[in-house]
Tab-separated table of C-alpha atoms and ligand atoms in Angstrom:
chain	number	residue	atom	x	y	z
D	128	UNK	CA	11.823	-19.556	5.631
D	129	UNK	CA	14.238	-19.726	2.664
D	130	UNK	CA	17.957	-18.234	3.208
D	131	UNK	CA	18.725	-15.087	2.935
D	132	UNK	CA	20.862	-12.188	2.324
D	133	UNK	CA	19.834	-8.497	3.235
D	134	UNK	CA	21.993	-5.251	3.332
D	135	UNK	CA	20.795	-2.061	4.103
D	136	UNK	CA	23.981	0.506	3.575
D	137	UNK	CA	21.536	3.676	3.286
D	138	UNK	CA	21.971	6.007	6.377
D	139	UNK	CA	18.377	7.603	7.001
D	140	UNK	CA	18.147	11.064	7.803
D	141	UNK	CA	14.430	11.354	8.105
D	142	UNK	CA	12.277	14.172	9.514
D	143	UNK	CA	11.530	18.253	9.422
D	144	UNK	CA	13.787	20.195	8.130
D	145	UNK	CA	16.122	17.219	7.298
D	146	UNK	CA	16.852	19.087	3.942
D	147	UNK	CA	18.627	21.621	5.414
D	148	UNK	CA	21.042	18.846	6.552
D	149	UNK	CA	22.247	18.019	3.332
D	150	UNK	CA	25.454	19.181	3.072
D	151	UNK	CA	26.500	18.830	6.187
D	152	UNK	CA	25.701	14.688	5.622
D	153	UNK	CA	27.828	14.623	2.780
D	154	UNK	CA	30.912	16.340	4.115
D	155	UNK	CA	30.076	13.709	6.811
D	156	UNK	CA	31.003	11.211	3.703
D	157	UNK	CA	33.832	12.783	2.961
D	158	UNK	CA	32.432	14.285	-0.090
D	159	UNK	CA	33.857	17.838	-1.703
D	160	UNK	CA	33.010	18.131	-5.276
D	161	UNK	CA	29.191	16.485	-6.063
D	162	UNK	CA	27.216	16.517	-9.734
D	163	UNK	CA	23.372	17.780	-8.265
D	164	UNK	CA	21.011	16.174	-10.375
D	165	UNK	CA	17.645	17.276	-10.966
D	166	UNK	CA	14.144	16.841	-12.697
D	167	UNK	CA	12.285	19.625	-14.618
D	168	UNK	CA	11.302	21.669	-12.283
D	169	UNK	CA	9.504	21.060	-9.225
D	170	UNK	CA	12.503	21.456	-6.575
D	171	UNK	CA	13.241	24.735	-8.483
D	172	UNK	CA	9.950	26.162	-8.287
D	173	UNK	CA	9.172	24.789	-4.440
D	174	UNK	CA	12.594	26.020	-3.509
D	175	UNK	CA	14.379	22.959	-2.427
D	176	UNK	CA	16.893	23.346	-4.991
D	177	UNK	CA	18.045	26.747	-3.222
D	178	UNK	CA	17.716	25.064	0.375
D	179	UNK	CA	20.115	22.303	-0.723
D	180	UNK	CA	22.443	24.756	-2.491
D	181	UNK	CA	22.825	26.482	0.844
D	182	UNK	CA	23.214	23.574	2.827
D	183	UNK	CA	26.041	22.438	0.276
D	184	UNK	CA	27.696	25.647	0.338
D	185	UNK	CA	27.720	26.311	3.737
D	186	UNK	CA	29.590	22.707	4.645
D	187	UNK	CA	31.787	23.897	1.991
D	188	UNK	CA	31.000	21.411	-1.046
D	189	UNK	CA	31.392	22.189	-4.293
D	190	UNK	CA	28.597	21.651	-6.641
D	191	UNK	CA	28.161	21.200	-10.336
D	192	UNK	CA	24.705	21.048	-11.898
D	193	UNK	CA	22.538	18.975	-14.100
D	194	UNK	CA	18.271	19.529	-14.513
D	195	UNK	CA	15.856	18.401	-16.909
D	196	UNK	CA	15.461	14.541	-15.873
D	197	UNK	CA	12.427	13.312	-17.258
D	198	UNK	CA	10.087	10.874	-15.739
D	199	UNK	CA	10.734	7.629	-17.010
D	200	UNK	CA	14.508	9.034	-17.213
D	201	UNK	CA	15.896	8.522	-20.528
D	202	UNK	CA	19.632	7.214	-20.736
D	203	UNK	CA	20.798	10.397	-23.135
D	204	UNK	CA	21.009	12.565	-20.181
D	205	UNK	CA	23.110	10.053	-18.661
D	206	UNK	CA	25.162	9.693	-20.757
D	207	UNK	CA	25.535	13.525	-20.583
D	208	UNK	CA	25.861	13.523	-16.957
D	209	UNK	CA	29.056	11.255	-17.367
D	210	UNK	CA	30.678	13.560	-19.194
D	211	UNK	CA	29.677	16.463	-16.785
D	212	UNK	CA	30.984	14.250	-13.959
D	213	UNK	CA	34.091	13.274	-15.423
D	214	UNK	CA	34.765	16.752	-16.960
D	215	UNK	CA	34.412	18.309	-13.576
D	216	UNK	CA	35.770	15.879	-11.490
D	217	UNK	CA	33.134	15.068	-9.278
D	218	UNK	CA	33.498	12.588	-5.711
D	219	UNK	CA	29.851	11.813	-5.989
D	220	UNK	CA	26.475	11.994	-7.556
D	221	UNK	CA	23.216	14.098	-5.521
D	222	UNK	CA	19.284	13.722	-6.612
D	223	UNK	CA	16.928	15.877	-5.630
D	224	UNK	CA	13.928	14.127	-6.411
D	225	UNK	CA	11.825	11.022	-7.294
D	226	UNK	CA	12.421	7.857	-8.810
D	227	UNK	CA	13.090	9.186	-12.178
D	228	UNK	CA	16.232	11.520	-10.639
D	229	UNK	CA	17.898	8.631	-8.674
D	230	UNK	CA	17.757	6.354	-10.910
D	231	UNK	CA	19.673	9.256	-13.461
D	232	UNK	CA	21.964	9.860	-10.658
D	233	UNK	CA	22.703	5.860	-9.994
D	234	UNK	CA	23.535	5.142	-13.782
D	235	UNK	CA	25.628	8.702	-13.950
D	236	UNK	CA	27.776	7.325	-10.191
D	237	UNK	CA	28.494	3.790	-12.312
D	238	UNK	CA	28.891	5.278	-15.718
D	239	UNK	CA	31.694	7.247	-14.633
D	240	UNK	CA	34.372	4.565	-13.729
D	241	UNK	CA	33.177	2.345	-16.715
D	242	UNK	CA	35.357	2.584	-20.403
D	243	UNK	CA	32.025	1.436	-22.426
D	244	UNK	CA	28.821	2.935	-22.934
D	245	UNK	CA	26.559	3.274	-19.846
D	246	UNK	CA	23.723	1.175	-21.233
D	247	UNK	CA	25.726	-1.691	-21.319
D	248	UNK	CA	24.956	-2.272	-17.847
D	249	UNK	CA	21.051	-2.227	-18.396
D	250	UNK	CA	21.379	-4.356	-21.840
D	251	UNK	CA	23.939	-6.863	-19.268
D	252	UNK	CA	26.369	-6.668	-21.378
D	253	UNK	CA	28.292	-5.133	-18.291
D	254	UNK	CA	27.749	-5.461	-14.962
D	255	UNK	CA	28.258	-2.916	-12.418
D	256	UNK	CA	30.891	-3.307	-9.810
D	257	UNK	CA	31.724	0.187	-8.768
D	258	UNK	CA	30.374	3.102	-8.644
D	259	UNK	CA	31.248	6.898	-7.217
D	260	UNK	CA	29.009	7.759	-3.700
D	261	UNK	CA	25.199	8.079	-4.327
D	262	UNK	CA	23.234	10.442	-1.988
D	263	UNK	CA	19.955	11.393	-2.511
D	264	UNK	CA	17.228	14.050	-0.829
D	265	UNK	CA	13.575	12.732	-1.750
D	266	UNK	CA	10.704	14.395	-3.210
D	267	UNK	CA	8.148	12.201	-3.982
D	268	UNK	CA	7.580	8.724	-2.427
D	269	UNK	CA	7.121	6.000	-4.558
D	270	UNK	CA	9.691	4.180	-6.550
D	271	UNK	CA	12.110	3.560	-3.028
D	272	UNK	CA	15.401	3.959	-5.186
D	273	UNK	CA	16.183	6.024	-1.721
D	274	UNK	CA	17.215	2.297	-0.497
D	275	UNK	CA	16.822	-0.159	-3.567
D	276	UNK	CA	19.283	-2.269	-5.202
D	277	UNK	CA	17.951	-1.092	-8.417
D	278	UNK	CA	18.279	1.114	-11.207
D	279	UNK	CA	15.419	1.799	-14.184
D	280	UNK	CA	16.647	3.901	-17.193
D	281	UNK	CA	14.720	4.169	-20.406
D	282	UNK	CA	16.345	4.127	-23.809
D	283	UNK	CA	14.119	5.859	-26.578
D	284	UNK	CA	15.878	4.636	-29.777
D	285	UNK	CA	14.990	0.774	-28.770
D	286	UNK	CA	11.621	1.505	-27.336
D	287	UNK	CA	13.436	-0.389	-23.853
D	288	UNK	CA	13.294	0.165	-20.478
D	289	UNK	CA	15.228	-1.328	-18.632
D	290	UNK	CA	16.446	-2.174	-14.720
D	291	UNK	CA	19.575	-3.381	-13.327
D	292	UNK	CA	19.881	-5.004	-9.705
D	293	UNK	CA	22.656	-5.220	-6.954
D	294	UNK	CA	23.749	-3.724	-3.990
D	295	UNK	CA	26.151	-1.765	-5.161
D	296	UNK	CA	22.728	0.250	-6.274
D	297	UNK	CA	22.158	1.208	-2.801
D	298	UNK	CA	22.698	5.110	-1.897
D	299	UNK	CA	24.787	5.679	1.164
D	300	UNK	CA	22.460	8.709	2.550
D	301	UNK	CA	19.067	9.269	2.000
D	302	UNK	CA	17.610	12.520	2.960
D	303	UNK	CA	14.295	12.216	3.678
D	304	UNK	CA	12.165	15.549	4.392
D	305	UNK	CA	8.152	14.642	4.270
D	306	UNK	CA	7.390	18.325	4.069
D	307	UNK	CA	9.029	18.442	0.927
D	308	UNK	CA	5.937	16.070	-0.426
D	309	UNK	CA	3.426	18.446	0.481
D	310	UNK	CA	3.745	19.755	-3.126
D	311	UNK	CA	3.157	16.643	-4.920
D	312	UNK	CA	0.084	16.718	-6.985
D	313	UNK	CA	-2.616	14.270	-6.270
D	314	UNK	CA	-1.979	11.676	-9.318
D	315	UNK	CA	1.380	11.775	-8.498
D	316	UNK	CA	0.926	11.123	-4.595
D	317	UNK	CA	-1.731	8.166	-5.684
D	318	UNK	CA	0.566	6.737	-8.189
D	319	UNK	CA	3.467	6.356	-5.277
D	320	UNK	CA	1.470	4.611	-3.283
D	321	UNK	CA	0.337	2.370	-5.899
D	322	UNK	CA	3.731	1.866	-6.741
D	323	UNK	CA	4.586	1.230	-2.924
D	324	UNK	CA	1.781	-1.392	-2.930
D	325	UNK	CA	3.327	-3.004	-6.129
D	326	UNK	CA	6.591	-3.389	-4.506
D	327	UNK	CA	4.934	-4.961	-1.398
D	328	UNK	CA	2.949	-7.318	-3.720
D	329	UNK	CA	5.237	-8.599	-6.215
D	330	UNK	CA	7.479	-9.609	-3.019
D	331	UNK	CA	4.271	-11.573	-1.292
D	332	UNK	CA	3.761	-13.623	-4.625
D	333	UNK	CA	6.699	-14.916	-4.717
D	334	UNK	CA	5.740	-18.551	-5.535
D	335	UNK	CA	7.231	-19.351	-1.925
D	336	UNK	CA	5.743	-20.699	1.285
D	337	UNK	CA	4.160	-18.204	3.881
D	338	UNK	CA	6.790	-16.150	6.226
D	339	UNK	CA	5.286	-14.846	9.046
D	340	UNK	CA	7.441	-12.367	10.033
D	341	UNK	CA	7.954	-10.632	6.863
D	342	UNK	CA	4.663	-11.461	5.607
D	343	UNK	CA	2.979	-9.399	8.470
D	344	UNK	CA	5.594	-6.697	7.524
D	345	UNK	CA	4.351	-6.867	4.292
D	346	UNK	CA	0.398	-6.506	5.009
D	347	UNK	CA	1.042	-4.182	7.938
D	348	UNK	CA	2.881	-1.803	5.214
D	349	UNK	CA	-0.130	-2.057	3.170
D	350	UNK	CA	-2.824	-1.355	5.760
D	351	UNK	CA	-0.870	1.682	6.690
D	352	UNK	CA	-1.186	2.747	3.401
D	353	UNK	CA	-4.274	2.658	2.943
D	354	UNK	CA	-5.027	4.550	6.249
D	355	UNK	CA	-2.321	7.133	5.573
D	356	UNK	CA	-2.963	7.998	1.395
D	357	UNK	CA	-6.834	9.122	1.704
D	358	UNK	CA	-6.037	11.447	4.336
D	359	UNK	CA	-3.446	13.072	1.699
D	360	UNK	CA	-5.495	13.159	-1.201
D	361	UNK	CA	-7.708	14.941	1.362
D	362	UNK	CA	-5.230	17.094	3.177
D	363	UNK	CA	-1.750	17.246	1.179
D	364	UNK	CA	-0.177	19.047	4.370
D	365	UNK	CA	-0.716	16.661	6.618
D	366	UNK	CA	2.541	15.691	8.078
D	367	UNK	CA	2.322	12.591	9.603
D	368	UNK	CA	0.555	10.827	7.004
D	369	UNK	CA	2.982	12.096	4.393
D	370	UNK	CA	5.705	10.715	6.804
D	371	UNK	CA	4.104	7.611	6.911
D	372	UNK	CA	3.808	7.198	3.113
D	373	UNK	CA	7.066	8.373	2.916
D	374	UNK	CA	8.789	6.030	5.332
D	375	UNK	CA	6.386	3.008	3.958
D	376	UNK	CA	7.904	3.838	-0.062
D	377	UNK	CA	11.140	3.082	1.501
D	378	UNK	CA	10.246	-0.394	3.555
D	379	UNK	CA	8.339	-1.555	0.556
D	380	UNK	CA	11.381	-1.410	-1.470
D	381	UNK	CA	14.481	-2.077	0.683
D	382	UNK	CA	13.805	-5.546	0.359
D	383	UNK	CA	13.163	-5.825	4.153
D	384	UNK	CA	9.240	-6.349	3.039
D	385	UNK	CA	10.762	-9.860	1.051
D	386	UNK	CA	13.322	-11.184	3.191
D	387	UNK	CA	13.024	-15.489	3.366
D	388	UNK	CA	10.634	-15.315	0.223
D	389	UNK	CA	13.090	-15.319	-2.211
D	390	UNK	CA	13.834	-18.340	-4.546
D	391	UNK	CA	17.355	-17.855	-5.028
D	392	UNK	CA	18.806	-16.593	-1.661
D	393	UNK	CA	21.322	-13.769	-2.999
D	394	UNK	CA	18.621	-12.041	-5.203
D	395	UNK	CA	15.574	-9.981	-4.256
D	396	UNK	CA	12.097	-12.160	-3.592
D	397	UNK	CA	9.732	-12.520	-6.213
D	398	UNK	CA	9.227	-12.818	-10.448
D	399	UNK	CA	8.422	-9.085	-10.686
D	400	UNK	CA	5.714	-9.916	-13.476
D	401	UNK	CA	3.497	-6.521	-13.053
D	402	UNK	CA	6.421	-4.259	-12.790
D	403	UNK	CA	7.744	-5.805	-15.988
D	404	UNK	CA	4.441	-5.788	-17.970
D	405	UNK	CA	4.105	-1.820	-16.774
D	406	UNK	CA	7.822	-1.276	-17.971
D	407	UNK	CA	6.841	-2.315	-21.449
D	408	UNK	CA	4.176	0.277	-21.563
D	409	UNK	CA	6.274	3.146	-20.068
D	410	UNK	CA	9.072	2.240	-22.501
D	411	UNK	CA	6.702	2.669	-25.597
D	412	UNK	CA	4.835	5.674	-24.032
D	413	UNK	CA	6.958	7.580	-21.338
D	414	UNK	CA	4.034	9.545	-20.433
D	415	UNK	CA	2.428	6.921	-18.703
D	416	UNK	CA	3.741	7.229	-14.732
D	417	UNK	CA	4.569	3.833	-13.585
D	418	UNK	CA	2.198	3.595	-10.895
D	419	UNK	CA	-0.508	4.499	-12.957
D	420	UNK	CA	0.607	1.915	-15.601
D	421	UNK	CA	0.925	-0.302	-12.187
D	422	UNK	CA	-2.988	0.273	-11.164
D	423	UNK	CA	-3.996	-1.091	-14.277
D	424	UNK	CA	-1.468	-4.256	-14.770
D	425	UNK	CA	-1.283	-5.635	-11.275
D	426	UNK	CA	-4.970	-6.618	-10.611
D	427	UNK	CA	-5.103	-8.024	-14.450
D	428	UNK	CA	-1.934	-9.946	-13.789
D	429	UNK	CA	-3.427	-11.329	-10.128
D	430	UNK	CA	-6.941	-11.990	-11.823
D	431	UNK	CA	-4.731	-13.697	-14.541
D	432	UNK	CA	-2.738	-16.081	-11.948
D	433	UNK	CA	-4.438	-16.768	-8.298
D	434	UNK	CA	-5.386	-20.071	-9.262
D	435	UNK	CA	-1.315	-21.287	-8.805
D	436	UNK	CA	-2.073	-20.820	-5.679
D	437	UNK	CA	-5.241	-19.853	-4.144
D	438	UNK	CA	-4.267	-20.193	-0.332
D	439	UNK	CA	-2.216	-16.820	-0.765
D	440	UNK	CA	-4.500	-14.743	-2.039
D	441	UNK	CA	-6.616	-15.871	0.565
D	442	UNK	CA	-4.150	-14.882	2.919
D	443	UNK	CA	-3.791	-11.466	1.691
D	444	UNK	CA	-7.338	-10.698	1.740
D	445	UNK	CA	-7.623	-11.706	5.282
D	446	UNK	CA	-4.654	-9.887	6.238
D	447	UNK	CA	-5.372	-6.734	4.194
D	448	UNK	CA	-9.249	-6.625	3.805
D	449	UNK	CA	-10.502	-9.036	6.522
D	450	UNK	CA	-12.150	-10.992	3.907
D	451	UNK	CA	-12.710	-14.710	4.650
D	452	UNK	CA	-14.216	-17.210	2.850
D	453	UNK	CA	-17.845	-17.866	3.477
D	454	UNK	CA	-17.448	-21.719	3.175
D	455	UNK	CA	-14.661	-24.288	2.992
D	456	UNK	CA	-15.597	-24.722	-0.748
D	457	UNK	CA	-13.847	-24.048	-3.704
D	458	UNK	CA	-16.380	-21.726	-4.586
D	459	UNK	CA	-16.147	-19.543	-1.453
D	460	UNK	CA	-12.322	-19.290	-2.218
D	461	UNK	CA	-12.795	-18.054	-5.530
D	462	UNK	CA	-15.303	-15.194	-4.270
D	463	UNK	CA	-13.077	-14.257	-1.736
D	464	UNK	CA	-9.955	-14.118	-4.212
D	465	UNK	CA	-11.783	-11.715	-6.814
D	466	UNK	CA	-13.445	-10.379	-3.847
D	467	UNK	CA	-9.768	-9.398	-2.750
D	468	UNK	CA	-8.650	-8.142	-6.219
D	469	UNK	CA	-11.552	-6.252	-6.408
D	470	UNK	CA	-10.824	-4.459	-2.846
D	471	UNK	CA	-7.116	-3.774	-4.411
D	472	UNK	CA	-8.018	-2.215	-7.701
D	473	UNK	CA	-11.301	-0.626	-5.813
D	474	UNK	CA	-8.538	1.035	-3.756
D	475	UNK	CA	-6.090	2.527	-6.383
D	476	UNK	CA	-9.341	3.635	-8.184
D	477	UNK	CA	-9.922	6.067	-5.157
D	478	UNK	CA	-7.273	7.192	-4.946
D	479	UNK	CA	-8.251	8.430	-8.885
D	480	UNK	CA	-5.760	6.041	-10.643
D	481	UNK	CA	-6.942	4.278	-14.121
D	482	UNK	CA	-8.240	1.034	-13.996
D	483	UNK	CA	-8.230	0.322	-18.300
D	484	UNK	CA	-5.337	0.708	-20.659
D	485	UNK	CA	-8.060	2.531	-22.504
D	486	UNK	CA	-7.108	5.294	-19.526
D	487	UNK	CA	-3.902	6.068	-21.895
D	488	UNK	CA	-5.577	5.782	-25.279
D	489	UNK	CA	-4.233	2.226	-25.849
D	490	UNK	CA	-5.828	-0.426	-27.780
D	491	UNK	CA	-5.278	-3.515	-29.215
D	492	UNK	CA	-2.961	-2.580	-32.086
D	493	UNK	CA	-0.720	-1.168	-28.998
D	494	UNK	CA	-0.624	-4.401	-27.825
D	495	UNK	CA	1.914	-6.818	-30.173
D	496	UNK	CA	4.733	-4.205	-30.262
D	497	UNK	CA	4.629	-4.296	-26.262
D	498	UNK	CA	5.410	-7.863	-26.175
D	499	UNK	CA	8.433	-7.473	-28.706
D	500	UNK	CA	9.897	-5.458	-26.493
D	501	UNK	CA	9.044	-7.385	-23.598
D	502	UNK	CA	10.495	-10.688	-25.578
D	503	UNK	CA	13.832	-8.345	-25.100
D	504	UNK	CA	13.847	-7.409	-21.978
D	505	UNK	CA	12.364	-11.026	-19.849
D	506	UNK	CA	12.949	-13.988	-22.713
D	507	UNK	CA	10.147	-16.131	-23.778
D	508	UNK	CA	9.095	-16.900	-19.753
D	509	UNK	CA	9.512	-15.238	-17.024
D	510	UNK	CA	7.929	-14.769	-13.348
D	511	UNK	CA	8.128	-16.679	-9.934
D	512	UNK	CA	4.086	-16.883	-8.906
D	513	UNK	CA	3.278	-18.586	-11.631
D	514	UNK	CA	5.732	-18.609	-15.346
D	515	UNK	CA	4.605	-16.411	-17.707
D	516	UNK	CA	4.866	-16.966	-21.448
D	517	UNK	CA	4.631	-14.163	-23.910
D	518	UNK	CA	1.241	-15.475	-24.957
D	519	UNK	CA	-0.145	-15.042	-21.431
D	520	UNK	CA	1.513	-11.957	-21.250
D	521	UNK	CA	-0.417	-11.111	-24.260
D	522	UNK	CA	-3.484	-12.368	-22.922
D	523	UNK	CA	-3.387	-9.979	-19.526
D	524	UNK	CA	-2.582	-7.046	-21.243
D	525	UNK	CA	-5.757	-7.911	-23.312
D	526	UNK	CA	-7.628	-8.284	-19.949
D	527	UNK	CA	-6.342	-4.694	-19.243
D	528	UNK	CA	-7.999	-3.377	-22.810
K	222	LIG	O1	10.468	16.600	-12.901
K	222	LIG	P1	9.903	17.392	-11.797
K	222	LIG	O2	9.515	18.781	-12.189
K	222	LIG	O3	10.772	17.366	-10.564
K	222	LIG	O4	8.451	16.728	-11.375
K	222	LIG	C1	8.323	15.421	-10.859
K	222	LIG	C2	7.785	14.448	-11.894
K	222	LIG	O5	6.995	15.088	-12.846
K	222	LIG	C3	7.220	15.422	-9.827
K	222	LIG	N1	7.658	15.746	-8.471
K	222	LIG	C4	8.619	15.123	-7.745
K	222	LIG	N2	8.684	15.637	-6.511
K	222	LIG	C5	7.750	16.625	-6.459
K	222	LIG	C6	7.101	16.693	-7.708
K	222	LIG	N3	6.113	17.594	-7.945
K	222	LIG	C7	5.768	18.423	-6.944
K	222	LIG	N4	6.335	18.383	-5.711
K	222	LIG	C8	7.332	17.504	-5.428
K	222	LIG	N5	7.846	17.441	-4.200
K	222	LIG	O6	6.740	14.089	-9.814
K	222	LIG	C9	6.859	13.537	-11.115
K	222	LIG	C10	7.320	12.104	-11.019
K	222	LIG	O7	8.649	12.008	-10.599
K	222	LIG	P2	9.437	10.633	-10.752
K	222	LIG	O8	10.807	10.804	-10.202
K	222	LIG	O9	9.315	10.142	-12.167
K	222	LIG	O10	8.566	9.660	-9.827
K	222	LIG	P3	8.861	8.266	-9.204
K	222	LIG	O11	9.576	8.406	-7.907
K	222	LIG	O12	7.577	7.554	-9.225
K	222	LIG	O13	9.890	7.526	-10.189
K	222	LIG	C11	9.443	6.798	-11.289
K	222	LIG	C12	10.599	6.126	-11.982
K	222	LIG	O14	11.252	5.190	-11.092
K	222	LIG	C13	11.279	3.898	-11.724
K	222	LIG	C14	10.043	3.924	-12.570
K	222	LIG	O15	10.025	2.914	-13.532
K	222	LIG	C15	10.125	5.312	-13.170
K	222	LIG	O16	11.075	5.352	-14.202
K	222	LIG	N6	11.389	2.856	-10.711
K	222	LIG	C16	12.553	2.763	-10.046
K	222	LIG	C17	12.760	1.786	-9.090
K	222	LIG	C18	14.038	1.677	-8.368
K	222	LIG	N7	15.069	2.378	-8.815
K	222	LIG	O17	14.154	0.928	-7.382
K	222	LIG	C19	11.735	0.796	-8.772
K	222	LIG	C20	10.384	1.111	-9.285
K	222	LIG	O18	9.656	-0.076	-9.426
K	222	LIG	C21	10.345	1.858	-10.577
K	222	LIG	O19	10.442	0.981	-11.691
K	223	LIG	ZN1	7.692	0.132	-9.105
């Protein structure tokens, strides 16, 4: 097991009616004045926004207001949101949302204290050392920024998207409400779990030796998943499968699901080589949702790279798919590899996520300006399971046609 660091600051408030508990958890932070940040819609139209408004007002916290994040948040409302905070004062910085919304809220908390632009930070020109108190109340499972270290924020001018790590990324309260999920549309649902699976993935290829402990957490996640996410496609108000989904976007993502994988022991495990081949295409098209994107990158990316090391893939398909080998041969271990990456992509595909780029009218003319970008963002190699150079990074989005 290699060293390791892990640190979880994120209090949990997870269960029915946990929404309603909102502002009574922040006062319990000390916080008076907060900037609410939204998406475009959903929590006003399920009527979240107006439970959380009465929770805040009732614990006797000020609130100032900012809507319209878009998925694949985009760093001009940011940089508006700074302003807003500043202008008003603020102690701290709510989402009421997804990924997309915490993410805004994260860059808006460290935006505020910093003299430069905000986007420093996710070009690393800057990094971020302090930050005003994130909270968060969840609507949609999938990107686990409830409990990451990290922050994803899109910039539309440079076709970039781009994430920045640490721990200083990590919200103090996460309120976590699975009833508040039984709105989510189907593709959206599917493409959290995808995501969650990603998360889980790109952590167990992490070009490092088995861990027992947290490679049992990882496959255990994943095999809940797939028990939990047909039952919701089925039955959306099914609460303890959306609690389960909910509670295994969080563990797939708080770095407990990597801990003694990790190459370099003060930084999270893994190369991340899916989730930065899917960025590209989310940068150049924000309508793709990253899970979707996800679907279609990871299983090219794993058919692209097993062969660094066969004996883990092996180990994943046992552990996840009971698929063994028929034979000590070379062979047998290559059947039960594709075998295994079939199962995965099979998976996501019921769930009704794409399995081509064609999915989101791409072709091969989309292809070169994705790896300009992704020249930007990663350098001419990148990855931990096996290094990636922009030619092979070519060559599985080609896969992916
Ligand atoms: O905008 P509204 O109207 O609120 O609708 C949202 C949005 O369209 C909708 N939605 C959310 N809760 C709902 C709901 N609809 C009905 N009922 C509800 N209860 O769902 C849509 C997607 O929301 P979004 O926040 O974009 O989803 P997600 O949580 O998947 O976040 C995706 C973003 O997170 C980034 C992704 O790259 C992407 O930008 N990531 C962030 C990470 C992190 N910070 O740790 C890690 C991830 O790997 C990922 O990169
Ligand atoms: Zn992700």
């Amino acid at each position: 097991m290699r060293d390791f660091e892990f640190f979880s600051p994120t209090r949990f408030v997870f269960g029915r009616k946990a929404c309603d508990q909102t502002g009574s958890r922040l006062a319990e932070l000390g916080l008076k004045n907060v900037l609410v940040v939204y998406g475009r819609g959903s929590v006003v139209k399920t009527g979240t926004l107006d439970r959380v408004r009465a929770s805040l007002a009732e614990a006797g916290v000020a609130v100032t207001e900012l809507g319209g994040v878009r998925p694949n948040p985009e760093v001009g409302l940011v940089r508006e949101g700074v302003d807003l905070a500043r202008a008003k004062r603020v102690d701290g910085v709510l989402a009421v949302g997804g990924g997309s919304v915490i993410d805004t809220a994260k860059a808006i908390a460290f935006g505020v204290p910093y003299d430069g632009d905000v986007w420093d930070f996710f070009s690393k020109k800057a990094k971020p050392e302090q930050a005003l108190p994130i909270a968060c109340v969840l609507t949609i499972p999938a990107a686990g920024s409830e409990a990451s270290s990290s922050c994803v924020i899109s910039n539309d001018a440079l076709s970039l998207k781009a994430g920045t790590n640490g721990d200083v990324f990590r919200p103090r309260l996460a309120i976590m409400d699975p009833e508040l999920t039984f709105t989510l549309p189907a593709y959206q649902t599917a493409a959290g779990v995808t995501d969650m699976v990603a998360h889980i993935c790109e952590r167990y290829f992490s070009g490092t030796e088995a861990v027992p402990v947290t490679d049992n957490i990882a496959t255990g996640l994943i095999r809940a998943l797939m028990e939990a996410a047909p039952v919701v496609i089925e039955n959306p108000t099914d609460y303890d499968a959306r609690a389960n989904i909910m509670w295994a976007g969080t563990l797939a993502h708080n770095d407990i699901a990597g801990c003694g994988r990790s190459l370099v022991p003060t930084s999270r495990a893994g190369g991340w080589e899916s989730h930065g081949l899917e960025h590209e295409l989310s940068a150049h098209h924000p309508e793709i949702t990253h899970g979707a994107g996800l679907a279609v990158i990871m299983p090219a990316w794993m058919r692209y790279v097993w062969r660094a090391d066969p004996s883990r893939f092996l180990s994943f398909g046992r552990d996840v798919f009971g698929i063994e080998p028929a034979d000590a041969t070379d062979a047998a271990a290559e059947q039960a590899v594709l075998r295994t990456i079939d199962r995965l992509q099979g998976f996501f595909a019921s769930l009704g996520m794409p399995t081509k780029l064609d999915a989101f009218g791409l072709g091969e003319d989309d292809i070169e300006p994705l790896i300009g970008t992704l020249r930007i963002t990663k350098g001419e190699k990148f990855g931990a399971f096996r290094t990636l150079t922009m030619d092979d990074a070519r060559a599985i989005y080609r896969s992916a046609l």
